[in-house]
Short mmCIF file of C-alpha atoms in Angstrom, two decimals:
data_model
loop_
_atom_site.label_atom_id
_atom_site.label_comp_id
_atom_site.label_asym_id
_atom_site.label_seq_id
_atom_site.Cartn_x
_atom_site.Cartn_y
_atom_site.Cartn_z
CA UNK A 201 44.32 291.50 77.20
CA UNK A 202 47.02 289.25 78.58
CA UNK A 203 47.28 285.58 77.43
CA UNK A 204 49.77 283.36 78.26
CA UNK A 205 49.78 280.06 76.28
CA UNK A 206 51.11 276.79 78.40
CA UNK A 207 52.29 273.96 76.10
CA UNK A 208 55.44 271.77 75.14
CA UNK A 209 55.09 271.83 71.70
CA UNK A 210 56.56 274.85 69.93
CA UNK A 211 54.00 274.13 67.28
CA UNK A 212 51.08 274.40 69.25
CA UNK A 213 51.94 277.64 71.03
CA UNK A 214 52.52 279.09 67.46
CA UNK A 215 49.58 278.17 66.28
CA UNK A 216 47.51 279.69 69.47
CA UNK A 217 49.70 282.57 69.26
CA UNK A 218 48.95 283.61 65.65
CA UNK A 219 45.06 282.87 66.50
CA UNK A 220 45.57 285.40 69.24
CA UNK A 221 47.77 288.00 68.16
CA UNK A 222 45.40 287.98 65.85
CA UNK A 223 42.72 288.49 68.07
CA UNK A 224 44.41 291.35 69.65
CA UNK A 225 45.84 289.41 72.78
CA UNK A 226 49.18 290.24 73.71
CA UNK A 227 50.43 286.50 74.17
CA UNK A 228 53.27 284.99 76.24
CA UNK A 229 54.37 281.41 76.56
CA UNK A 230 55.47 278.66 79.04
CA UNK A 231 56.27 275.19 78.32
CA UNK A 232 55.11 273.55 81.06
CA UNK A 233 53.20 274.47 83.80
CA UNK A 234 56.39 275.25 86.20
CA UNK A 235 57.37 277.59 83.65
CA UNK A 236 53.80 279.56 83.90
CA UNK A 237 54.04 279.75 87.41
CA UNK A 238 57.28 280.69 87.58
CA UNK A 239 56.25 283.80 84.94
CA UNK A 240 53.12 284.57 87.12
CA UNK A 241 55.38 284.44 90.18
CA UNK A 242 57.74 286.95 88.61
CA UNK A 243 55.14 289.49 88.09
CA UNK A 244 53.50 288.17 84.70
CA UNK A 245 49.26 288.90 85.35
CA UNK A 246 47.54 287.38 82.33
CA UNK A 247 43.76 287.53 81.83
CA UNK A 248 43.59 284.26 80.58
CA UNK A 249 45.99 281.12 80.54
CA UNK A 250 45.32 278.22 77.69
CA UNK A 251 46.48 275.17 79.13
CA UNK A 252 47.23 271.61 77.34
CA UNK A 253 46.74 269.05 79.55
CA UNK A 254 49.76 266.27 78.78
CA UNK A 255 53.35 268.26 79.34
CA UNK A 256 56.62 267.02 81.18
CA UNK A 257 57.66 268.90 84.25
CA UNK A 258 54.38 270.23 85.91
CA UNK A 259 51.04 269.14 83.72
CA UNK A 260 48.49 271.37 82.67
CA UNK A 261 45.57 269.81 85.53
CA UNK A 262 48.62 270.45 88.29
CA UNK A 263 48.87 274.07 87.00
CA UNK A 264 45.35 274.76 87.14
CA UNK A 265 45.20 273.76 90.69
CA UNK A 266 48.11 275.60 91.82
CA UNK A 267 46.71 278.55 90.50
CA UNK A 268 43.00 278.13 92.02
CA UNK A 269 45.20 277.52 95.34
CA UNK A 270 46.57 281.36 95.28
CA UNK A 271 43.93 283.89 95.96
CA UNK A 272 46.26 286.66 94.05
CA UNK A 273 45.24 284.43 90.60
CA UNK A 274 41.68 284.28 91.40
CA UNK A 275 40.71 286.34 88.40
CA UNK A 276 43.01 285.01 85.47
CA UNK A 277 40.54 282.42 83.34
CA UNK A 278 41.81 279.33 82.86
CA UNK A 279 41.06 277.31 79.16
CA UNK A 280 42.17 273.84 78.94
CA UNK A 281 43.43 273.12 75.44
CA UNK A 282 44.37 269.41 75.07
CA UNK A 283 43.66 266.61 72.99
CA UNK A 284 42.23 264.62 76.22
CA UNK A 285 38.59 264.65 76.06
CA UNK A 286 37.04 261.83 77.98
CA UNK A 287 34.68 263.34 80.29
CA UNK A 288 36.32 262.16 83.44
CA UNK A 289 39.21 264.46 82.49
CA UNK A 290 37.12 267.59 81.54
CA UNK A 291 34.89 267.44 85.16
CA UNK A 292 38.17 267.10 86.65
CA UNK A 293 39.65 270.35 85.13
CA UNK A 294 35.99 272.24 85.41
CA UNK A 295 35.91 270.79 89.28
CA UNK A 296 39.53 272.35 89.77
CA UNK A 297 38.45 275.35 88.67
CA UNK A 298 39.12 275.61 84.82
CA UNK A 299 36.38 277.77 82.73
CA UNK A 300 36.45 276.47 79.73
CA UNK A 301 37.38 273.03 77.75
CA UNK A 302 39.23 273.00 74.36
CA UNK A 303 39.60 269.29 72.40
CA UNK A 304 42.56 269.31 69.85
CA UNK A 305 41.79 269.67 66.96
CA UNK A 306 40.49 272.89 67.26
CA UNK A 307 40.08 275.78 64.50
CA UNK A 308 40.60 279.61 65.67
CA UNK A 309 36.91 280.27 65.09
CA UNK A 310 36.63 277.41 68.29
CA UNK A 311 39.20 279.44 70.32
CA UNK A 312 37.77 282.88 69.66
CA UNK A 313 34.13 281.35 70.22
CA UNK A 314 35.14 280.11 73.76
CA UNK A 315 36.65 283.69 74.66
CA UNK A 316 34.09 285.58 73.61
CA UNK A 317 31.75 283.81 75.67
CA UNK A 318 33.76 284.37 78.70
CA UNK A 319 33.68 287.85 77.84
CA UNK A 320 37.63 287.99 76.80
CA UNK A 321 36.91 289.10 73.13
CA UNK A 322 34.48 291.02 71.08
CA UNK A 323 34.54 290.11 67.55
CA UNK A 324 34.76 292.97 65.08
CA UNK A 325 32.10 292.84 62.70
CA UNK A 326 33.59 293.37 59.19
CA UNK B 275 31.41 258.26 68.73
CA UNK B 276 31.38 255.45 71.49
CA UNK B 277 33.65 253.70 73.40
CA UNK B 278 35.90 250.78 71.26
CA UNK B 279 37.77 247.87 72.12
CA UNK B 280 40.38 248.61 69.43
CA UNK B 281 39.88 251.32 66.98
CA UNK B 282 38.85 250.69 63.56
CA UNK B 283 39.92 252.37 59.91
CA UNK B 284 37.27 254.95 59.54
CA UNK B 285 37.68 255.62 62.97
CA UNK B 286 41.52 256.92 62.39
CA UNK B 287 40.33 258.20 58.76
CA UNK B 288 38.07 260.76 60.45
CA UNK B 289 40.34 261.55 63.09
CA UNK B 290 43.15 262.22 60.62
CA UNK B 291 41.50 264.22 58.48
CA UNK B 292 40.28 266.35 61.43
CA UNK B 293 43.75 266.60 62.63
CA UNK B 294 44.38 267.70 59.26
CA UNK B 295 41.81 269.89 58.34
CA UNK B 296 42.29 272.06 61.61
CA UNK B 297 45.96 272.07 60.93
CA UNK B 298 47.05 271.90 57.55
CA UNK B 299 43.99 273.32 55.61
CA UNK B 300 41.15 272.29 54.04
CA UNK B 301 41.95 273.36 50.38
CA UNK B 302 44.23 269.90 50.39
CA UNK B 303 42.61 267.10 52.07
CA UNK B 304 44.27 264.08 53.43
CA UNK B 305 42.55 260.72 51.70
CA UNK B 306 42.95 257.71 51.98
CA UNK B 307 45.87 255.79 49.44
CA UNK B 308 46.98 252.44 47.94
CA UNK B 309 49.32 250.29 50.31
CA UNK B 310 52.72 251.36 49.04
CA UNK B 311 55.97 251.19 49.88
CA UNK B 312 57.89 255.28 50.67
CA UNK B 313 60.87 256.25 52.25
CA UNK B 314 59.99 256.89 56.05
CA UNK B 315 62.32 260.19 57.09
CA UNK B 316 60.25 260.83 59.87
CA UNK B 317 57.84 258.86 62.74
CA UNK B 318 56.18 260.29 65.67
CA UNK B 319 54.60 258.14 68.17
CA UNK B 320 52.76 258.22 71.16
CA UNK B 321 51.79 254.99 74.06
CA UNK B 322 48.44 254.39 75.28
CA UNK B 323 48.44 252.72 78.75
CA UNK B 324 45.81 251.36 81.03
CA UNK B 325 43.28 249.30 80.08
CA UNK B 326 44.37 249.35 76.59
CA UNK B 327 47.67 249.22 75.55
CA UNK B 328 48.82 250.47 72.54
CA UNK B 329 50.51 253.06 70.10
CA UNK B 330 49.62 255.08 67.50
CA UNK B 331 52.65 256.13 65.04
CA UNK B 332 52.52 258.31 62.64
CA UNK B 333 55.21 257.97 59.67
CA UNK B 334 56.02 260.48 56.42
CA UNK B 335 58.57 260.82 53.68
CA UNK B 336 60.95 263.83 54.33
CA UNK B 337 59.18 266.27 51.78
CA UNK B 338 55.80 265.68 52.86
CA UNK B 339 56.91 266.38 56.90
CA UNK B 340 58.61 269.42 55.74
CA UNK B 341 55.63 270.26 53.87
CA UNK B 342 52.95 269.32 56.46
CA UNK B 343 54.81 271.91 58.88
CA UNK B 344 55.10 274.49 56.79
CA UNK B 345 51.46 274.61 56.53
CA UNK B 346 51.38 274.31 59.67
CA UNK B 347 53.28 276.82 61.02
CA UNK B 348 52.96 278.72 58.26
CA UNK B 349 56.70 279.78 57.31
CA UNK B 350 58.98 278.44 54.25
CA UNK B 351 61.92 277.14 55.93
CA UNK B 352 60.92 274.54 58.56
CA UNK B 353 63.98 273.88 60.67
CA UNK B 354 64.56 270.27 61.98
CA UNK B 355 63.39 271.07 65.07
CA UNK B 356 60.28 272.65 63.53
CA UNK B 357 59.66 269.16 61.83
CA UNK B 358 60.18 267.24 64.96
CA UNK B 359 57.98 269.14 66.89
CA UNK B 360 55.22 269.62 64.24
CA UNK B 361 55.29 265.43 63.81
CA UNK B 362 54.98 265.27 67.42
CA UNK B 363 51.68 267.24 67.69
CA UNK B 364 50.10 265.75 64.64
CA UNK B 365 50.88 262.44 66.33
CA UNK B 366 49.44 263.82 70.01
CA UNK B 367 46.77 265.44 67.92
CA UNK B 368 45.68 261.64 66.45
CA UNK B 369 46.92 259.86 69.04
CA UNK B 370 44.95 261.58 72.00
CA UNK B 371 41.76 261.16 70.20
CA UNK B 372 42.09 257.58 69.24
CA UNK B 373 42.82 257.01 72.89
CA UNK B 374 39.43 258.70 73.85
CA UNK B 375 37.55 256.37 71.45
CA UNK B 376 38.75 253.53 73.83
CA UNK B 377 37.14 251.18 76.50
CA UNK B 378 38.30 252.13 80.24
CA UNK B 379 40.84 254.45 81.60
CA UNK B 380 44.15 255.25 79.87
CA UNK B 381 46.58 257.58 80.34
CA UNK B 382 48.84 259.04 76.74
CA UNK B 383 52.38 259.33 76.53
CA UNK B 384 54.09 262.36 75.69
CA UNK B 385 55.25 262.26 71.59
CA UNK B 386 58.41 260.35 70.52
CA UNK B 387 59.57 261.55 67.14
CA UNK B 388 62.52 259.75 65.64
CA UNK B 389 64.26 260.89 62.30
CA UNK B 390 63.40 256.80 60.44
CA UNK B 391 60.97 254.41 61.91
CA UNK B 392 60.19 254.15 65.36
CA UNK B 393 59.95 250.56 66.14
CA UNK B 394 56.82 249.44 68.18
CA UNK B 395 57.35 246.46 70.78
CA UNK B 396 58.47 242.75 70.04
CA UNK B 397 54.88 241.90 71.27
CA UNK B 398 52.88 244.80 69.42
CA UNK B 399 50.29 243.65 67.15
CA UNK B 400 49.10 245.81 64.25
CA UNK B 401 45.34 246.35 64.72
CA UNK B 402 44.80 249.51 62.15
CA UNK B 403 46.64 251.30 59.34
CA UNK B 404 45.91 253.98 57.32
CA UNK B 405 47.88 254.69 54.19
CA UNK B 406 47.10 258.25 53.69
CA UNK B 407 47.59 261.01 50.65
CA UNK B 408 47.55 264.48 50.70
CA UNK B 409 48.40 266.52 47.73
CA UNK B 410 52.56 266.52 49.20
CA UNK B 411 52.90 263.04 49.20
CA UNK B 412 51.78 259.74 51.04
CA UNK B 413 51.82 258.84 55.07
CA UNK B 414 51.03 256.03 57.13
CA UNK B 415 48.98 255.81 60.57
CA UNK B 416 48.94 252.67 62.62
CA UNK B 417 47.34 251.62 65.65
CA UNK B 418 49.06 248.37 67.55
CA UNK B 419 47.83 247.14 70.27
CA UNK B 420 51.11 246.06 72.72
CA UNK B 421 50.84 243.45 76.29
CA UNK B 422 53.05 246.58 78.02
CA UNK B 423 53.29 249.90 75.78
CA UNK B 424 57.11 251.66 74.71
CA UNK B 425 58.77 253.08 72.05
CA UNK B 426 61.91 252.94 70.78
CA UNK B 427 63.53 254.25 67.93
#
């Protein structure tokens, strides 16, 4: 599995990246959202994009709409990971065609809950 | 929670130690402190605009930011630009959710993180503050509440 991990802050992506790589994902990451489509553009297919909301450039409600517009994206899952949760904000992502709805702070256990319910990720049992 | 006209102590207590819990650990937890006086190295802070205008800024001693992103990034040697960028999620972290706690429609900033103080508005007026410890020293969280919202540092 593909995952390509869209925010400005270096911090963030590393901490989504370790929870992933973890997880098994192979992970990528964009900055903004110009950056992500500009990877997808070049050939980059991810199974699932995990989106922040707030970034400079192209923002992560922008990006989810630009990929709902192409038909060639229609399968990538899209996960908004942000710290904006007012519920105007989350219908708007969910009406634009996001899947699922992260709130900042998060812990791993939230991330890997969300993707194995949309049948990204099989926990292990130990 | 519900919606606020201005955010109140517990309020930013539980967010903060959210924040911190998610991101730092929960073996060391962030509580709150006495009022006093430390040597800011580092602020981030974000603007709240809409129909409440504000900012939330975060502010920590040198060894405490360094320490804070270590943990959080989990490496030894935080560069500068690990610091800066690790002060400007906490602050987006805290900042984003005391904005959601708020009457009405507002929009967040992006994070400004200045190495020293980042120094709210003439007109801002201090409406919260948290003096904060954690196990690698103190920091500070304040909410003002501004007529028109900026940052400078």
């Amino acid at each position: 599995m593909k995952a390509l991990i869209i925010d400005d802050s270096r911090a963030m992506r590393s901490i989504l990246r370790r929870i992933l790589g973890d997880a098994g994902f192979e992970t990528h990451e964009a900055e903004d959202g110009q950056v992500a489509l500009d990877l997808m553009n070049g050939g980059l297919a991810p199974d699932v994009c995990l989106i922040d909301w707030n970034m400079p450039v192209m923002d992560g409600y922008t990006f989810v709409t630009n990929v709902r517009d192409n038909q060639d994206w229609r399968d990538v899952t899209l996960m908004m990971v942000t710290t904006e949760s007012d519920s105007n904000r989350i219908v708007r992502a969910l009406a634009a065609g996001a899947h699922e709805y992260v709130i900042k702070p998060f812990t791993p256990d939230a991330i890997l809950d969300k993707l194995q319910l949309l049948g990204l990720f099989t926990e292990v049992p130990a | 929670m519900s919606a606020v006209e201005a955010p109140e102590l517990w309020d930013v207590l539980s967010i903060a130690g959210e924040v911190w819990t998610s991101f730092i650990g929960s073996d060391e937890p962030l509580v709150p402190a006495a009022d006093e006086a430390f040597p800011v190295a580092w602020s981030g802070a974000v603007s709240v605009t809409g129909d409440w205008s504000g900012m939330v800024v975060v502010e920590m001693p040198e060894h405490c930011a360094v320490a804070a992103t270590s943990r959080m990034l989990l490496i030894d040697e935080p560069t500068q630009a690990d610091v800066s960028d690790a002060v400007g999620e906490l602050v987006n972290m805290v900042g984003g959710n005391v904005k959601c706690l708020l009457f009405g429609d507002n929009s967040l900033s992006l994070p400004v993180v200045a190495l020293g103080r980042v120094t709210p508005p003439g007109d801002a007026v201090e409406v919260c503050r948290a003096d904060l410890q954690w196990s690698q020293g103190p920091l500070r969280i304040t909410v003002h509440s501004v007529a028109h919202s900026g940052a400078t540092s």
